[in-house]
CSV table of C-alpha atoms in Angstrom, one decimal:
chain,number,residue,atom,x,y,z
T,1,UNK,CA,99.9,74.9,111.9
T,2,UNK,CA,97.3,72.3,113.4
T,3,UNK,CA,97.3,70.8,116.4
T,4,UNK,CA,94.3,68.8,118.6
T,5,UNK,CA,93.4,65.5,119.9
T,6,UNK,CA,91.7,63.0,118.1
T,7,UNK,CA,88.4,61.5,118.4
T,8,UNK,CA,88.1,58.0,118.4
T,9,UNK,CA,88.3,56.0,115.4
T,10,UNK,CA,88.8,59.4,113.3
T,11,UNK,CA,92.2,60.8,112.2
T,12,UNK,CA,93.4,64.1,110.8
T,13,UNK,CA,92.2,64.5,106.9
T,14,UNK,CA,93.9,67.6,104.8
T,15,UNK,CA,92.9,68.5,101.1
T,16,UNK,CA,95.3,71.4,99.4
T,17,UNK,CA,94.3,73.0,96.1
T,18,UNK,CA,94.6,76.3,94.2
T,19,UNK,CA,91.5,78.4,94.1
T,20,UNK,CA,90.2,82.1,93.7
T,21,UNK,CA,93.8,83.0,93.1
T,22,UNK,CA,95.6,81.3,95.9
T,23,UNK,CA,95.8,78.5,98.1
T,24,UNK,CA,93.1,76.7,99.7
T,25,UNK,CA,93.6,74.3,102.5
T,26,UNK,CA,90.7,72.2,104.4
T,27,UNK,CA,91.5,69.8,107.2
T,28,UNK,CA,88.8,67.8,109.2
T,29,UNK,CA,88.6,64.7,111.6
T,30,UNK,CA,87.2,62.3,109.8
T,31,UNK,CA,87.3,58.8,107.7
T,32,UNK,CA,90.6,58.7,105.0
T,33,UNK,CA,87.4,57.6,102.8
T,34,UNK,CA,85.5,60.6,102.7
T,35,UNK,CA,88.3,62.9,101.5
T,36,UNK,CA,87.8,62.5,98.1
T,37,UNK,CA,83.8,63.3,97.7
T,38,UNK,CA,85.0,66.4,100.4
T,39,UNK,CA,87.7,67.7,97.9
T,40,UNK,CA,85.0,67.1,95.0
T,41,UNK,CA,82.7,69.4,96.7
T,42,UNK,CA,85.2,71.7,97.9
T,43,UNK,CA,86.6,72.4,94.3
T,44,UNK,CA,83.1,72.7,93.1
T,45,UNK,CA,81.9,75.3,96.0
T,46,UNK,CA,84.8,77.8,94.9
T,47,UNK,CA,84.3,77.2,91.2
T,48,UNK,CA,80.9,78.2,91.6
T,49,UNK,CA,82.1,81.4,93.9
T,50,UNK,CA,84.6,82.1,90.7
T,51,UNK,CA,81.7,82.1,88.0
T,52,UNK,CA,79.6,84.3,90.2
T,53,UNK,CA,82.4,87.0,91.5
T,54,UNK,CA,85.3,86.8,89.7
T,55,UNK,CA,86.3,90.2,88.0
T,56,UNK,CA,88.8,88.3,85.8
T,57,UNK,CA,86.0,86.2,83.8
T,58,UNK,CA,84.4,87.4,81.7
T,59,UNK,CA,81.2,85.1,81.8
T,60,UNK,CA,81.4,85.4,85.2
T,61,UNK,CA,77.8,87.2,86.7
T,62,UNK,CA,80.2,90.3,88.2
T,63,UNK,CA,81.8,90.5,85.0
T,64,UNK,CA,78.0,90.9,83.4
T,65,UNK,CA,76.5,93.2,86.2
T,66,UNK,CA,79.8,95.2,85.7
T,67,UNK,CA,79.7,95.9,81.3
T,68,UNK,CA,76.0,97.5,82.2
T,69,UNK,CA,76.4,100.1,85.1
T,70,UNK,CA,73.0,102.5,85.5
T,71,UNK,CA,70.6,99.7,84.2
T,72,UNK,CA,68.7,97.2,86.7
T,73,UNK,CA,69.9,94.2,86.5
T,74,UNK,CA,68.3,90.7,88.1
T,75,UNK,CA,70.6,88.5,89.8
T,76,UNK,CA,71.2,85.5,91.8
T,77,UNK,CA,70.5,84.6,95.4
T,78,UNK,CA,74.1,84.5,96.0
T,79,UNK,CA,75.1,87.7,94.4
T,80,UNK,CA,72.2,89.4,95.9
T,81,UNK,CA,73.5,88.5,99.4
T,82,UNK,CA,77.4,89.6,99.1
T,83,UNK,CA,76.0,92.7,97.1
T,84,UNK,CA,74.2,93.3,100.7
T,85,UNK,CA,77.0,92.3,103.1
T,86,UNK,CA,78.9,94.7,101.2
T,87,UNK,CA,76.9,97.7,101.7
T,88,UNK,CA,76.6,96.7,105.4
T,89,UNK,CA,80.1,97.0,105.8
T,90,UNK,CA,80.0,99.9,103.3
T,91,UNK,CA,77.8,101.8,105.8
T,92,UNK,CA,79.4,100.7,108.7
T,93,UNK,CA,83.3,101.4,108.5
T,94,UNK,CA,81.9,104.7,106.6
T,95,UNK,CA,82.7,104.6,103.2
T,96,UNK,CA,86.5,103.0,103.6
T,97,UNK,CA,84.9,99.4,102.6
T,98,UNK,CA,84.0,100.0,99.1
T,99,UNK,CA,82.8,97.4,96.2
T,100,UNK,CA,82.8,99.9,93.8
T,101,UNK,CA,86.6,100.4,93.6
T,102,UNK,CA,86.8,98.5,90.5
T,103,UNK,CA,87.7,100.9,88.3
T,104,UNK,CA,90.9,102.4,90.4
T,105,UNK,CA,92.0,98.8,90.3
T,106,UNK,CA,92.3,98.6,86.7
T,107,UNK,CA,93.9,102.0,86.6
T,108,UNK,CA,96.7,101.4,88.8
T,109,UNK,CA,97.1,98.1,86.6
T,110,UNK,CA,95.5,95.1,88.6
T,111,UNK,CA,93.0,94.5,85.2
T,112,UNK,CA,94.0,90.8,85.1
T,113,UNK,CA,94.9,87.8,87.2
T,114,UNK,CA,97.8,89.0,89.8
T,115,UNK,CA,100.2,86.2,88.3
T,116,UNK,CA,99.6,87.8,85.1
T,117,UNK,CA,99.8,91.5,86.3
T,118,UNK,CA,103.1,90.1,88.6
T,119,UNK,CA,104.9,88.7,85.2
T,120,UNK,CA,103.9,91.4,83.1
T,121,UNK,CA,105.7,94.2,84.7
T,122,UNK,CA,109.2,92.9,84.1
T,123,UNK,CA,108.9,94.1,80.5
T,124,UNK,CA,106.0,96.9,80.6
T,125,UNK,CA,108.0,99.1,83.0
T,126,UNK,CA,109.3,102.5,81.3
T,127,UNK,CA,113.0,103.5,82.1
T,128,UNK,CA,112.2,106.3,84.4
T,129,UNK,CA,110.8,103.3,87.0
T,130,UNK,CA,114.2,102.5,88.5
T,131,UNK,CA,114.7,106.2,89.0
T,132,UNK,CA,111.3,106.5,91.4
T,133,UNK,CA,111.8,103.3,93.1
T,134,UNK,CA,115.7,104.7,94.1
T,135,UNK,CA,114.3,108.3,95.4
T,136,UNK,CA,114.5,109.1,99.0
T,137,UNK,CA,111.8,109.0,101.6
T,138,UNK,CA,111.0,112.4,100.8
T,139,UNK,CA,111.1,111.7,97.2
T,140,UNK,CA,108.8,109.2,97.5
T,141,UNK,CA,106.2,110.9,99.9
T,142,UNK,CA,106.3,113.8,97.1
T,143,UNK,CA,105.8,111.1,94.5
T,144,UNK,CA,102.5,110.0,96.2
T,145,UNK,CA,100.9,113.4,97.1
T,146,UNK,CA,101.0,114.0,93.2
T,147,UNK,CA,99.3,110.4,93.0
T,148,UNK,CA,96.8,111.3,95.6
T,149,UNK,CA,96.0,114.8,94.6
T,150,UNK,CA,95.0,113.6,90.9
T,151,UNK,CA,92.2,111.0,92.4
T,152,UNK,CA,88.4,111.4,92.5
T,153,UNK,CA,86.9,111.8,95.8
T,154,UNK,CA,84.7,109.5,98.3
T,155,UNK,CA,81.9,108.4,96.1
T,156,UNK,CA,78.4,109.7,97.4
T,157,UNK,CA,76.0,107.2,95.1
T,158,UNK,CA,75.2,103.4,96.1
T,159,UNK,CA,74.4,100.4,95.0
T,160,UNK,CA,70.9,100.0,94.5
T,161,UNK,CA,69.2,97.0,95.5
T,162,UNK,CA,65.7,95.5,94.9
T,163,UNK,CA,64.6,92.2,97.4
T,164,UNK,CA,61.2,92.2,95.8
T,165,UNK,CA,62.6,91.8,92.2
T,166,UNK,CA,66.2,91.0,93.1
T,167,UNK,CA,67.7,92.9,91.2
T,168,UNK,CA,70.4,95.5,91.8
T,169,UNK,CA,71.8,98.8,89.7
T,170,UNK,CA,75.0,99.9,89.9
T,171,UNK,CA,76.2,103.6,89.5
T,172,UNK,CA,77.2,105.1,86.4
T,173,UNK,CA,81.0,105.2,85.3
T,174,UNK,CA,81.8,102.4,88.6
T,175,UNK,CA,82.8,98.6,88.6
T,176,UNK,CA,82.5,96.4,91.1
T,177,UNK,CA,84.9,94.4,92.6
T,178,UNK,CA,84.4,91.5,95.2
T,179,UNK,CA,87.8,89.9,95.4
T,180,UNK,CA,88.3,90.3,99.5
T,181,UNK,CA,84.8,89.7,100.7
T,182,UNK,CA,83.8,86.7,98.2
T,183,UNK,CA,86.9,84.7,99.4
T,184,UNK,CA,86.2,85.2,102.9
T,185,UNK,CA,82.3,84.4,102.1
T,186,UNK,CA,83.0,81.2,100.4
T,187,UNK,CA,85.3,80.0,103.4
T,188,UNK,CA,82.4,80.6,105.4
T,189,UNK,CA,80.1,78.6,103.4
T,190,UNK,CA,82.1,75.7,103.1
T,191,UNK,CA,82.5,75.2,106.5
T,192,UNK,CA,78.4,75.7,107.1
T,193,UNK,CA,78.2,72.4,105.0
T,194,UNK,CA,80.9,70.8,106.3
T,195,UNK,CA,79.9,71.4,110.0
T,196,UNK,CA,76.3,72.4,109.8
T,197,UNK,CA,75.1,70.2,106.6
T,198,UNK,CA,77.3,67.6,107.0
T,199,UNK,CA,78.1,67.1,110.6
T,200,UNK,CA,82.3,66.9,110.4
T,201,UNK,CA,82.6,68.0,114.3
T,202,UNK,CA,86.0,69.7,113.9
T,203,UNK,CA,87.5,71.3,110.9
T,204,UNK,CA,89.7,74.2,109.6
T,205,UNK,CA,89.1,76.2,106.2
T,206,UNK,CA,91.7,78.4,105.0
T,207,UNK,CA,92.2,80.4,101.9
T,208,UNK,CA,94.4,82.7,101.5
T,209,UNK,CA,95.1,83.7,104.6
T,210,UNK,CA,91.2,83.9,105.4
T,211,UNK,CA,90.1,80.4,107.8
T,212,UNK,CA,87.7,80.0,110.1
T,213,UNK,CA,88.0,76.7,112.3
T,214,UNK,CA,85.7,74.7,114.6
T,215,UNK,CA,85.1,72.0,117.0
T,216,UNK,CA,88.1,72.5,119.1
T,217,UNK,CA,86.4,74.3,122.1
T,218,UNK,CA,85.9,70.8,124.1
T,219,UNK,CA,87.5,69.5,127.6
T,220,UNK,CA,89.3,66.9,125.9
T,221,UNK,CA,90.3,69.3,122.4
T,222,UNK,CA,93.8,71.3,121.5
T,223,UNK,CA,93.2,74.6,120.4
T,224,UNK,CA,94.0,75.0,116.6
T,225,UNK,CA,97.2,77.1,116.9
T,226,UNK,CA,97.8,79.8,113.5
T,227,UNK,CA,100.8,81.4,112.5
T,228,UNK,CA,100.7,84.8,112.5
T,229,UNK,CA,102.9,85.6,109.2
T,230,UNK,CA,105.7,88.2,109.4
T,231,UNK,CA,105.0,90.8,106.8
T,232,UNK,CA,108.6,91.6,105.8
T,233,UNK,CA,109.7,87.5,105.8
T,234,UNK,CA,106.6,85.6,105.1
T,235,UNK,CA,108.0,82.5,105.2
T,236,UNK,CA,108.4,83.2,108.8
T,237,UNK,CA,105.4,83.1,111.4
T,238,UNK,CA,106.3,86.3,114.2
T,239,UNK,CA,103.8,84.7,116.6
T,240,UNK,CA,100.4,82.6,117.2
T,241,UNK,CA,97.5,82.6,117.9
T,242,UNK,CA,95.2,80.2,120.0
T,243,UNK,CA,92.2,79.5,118.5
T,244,UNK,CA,89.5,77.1,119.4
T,245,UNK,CA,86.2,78.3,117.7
T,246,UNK,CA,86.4,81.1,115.5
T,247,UNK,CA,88.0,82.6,112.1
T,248,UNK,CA,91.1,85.3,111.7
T,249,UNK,CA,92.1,87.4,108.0
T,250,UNK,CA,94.9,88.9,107.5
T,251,UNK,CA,95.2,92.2,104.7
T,252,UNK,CA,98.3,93.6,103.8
T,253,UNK,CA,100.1,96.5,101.8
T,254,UNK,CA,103.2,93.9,101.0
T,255,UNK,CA,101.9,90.4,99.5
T,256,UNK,CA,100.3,91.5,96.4
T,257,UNK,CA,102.0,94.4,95.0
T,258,UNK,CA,103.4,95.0,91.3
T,259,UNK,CA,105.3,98.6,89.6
T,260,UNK,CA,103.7,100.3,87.2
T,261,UNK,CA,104.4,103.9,85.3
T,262,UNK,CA,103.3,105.8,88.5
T,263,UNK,CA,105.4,103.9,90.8
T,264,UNK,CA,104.8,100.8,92.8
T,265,UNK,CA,101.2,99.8,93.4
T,266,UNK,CA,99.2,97.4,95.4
T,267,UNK,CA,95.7,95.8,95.8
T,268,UNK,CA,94.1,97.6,99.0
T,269,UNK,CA,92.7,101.0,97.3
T,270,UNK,CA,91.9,103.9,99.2
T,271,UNK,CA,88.0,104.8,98.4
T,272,UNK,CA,88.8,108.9,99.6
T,273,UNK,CA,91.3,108.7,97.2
T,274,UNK,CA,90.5,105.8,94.5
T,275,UNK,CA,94.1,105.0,95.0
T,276,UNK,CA,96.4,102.5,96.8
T,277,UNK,CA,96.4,103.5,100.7
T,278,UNK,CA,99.3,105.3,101.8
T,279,UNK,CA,98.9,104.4,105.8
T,280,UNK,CA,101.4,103.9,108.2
T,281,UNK,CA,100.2,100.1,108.6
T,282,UNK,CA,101.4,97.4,106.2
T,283,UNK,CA,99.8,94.4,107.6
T,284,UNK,CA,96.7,93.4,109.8
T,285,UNK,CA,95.7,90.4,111.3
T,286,UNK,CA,91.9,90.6,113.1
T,287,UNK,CA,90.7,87.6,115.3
T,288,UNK,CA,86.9,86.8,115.6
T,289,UNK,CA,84.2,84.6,115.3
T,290,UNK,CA,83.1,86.0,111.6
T,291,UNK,CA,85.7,85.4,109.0
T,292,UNK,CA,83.9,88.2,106.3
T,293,UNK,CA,83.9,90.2,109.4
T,294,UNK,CA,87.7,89.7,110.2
T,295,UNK,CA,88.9,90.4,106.6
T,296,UNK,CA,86.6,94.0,106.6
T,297,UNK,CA,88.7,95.3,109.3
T,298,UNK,CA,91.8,93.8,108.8
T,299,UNK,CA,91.5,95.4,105.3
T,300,UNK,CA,90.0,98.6,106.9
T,301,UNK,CA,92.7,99.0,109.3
T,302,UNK,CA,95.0,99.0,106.6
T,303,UNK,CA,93.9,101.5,104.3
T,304,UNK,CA,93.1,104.1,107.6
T,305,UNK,CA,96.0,103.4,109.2
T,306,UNK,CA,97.1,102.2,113.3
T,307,UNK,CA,94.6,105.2,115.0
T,308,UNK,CA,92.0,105.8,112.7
T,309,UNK,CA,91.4,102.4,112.1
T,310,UNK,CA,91.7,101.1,115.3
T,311,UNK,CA,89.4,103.8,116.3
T,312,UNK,CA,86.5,102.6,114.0
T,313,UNK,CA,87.6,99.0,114.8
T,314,UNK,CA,86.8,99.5,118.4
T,315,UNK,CA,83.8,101.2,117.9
T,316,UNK,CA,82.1,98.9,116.0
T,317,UNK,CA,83.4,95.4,117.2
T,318,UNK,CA,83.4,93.1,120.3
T,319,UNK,CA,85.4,90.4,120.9
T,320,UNK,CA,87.3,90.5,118.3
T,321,UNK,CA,91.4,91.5,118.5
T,322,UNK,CA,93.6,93.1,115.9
T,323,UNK,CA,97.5,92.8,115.3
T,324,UNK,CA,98.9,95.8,113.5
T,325,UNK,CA,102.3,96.0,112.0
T,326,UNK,CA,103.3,99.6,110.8
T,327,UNK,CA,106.2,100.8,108.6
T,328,UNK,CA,108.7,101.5,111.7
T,329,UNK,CA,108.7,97.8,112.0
T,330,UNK,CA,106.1,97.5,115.0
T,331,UNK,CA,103.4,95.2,116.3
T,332,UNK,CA,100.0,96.4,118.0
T,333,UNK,CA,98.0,94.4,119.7
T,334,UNK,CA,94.3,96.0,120.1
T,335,UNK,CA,91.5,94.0,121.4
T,336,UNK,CA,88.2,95.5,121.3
T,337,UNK,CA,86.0,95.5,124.3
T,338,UNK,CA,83.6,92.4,125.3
């Protein structure tokens, strides 16, 4: 939802197109003339984030760095970078942000494109499926201690990485996997050119659910106002945020999710456990001026769960405010301190 006043002689321009997986959207105040060399560059930016960090090509420079784990390998400027954010984030929500959580993914079946693993499991699903998703709660919660109890623990190696030769190694017997982070990086990007290279004074960039917007903090300006999506009716928006200058993410246990032989599965993988978290907390939304930064901890949040996460969330943040949505069906609203 997008709302502010117009600067003179300058309307409202939108550009909608599927990328990395989902849907992009860009809308800036400009000429109806310069939409199409902006749509150009947009589809350009993220086919160029694809080739570099898509686990699901397999020329791709991930795919690459991935079939040689425990030999150096030298790679680009961008790669080196998001290989860097990573570990940052690594270190500093203590393990729970992991890159290297490639190979859970593929085990608990998300080794393709999620359309293809979403169509797939109509007809790869054993008989015995219908009888785990009917169990009880206690049933269930049984089901996934087993899960959980057969995983490998926290892993203690790292990513090593050269700036003098940039070049990076990767641990034995580990993938990695960018999906989360490179999304939120290449909205990030794309609105550097658009506002810093380019000069576009107001704009919004949202992919997925990861958008960072700008130029709205004036006298005479609107605030961009954002759904907030309801987790359990996403057509639905269960609130909205005010935002002038800034970027929000939003991870969640419910969007992309698929059965398998082991039960039903989704994307956010626990790194303690290698396996899809079990938290209490099915959705996040996080608020900030950082987009990479807002889909960390919104992921983060969900895989620790409403007090653990928020816990880490306030320890390490400022300024930025988190919506939580647990299984019982509630909303918490947690802003951490200025």
């Amino acid at each position: 939802m997008l709302k502010a006043i117009e600067p003179m002689n300058n309307t409202l321009q939108q550009i909608i197109f599927q990328a990395m997986n989902t849907t992009v959207e860009i809308a800036f105040w400009g000429q109806k003339e310069q939409v199409p060399s902006i749509e150009r560059r947009a589809h350009d930016w993220f086919e160029q984030v694809e080739m570099s960090f898509s686990r699901f090509r397999p020329q791709s420079e991930l795919s690459r760095l991935n079939r040689f784990p425990g030999r150096r390998s030298t790679v680009s400027a961008p790669m080196l970078e998001i290989l860097l954010l990573a570990e940052k984030y690594h270190q500093l929500t203590q393990g729970i942000f992991d890159p290297l959580i490639g190979k859970a993914l593929q085990d608990s079946g998300y080794n393709e494109s999620y359309e293809i693993v979403k169509e797939r499991e109509q007809w790869e699903l054993a008989p015995d499926i219908a009888i785990i998703q009917n169990k009880n709660k206690a049933g269930q919660a049984a089901f996934q201690d087993r899960v959980l109890s057969s995983t490998l623990p926290r892993r203690k190696q790292k990513i090593q990485i050269d700036l003098l030769s940039k070049s990076v190694q990767i641990p034995v017997q580990t993938e990695i996997d960018l999906g989360g982070i490179a999304k939120s990086w290449a909205v990030k990007g794309l609105a550097e050119q658009l506002h810093g290279r380019l000069g576009f004074e107001r704009g919004l960039i949202n992919a997925g659910g990861d958008l960072t917007v700008w130029g709205n903090s004036g006298a005479d300006a609107d605030p961009w106002l954002i759904g907030i999506e309801n987790p359990w009716a996403p057509e639905d928006e269960i609130g909205i945020l005010s935002l002038s200058d800034g970027a929000v993410a939003t991870s969640s246990k419910l969007g992309r999710t698929w059965a398998s032989k082991q039960g039903k599965m989704h994307h956010l993988i626990d790194p303690r456990t290698m396996a899809p978290s079990t938290s209490d907390v099915v959705q996040c939304t996080v608020s900030g001026n950082d987009v990479v930064a807002c889909e960390i901890w919104a992921k983060v949040i969900c895989i620790l769960g409403r007090e653990q996460g928020l816990d880490l969330f306030s320890r390490w943040t400022t300024g930025y405010e988190a919506f939580v949505f647990t299984e019982e069906r509630r909303c918490y609203k947690w802003r951490s301190s200025s």
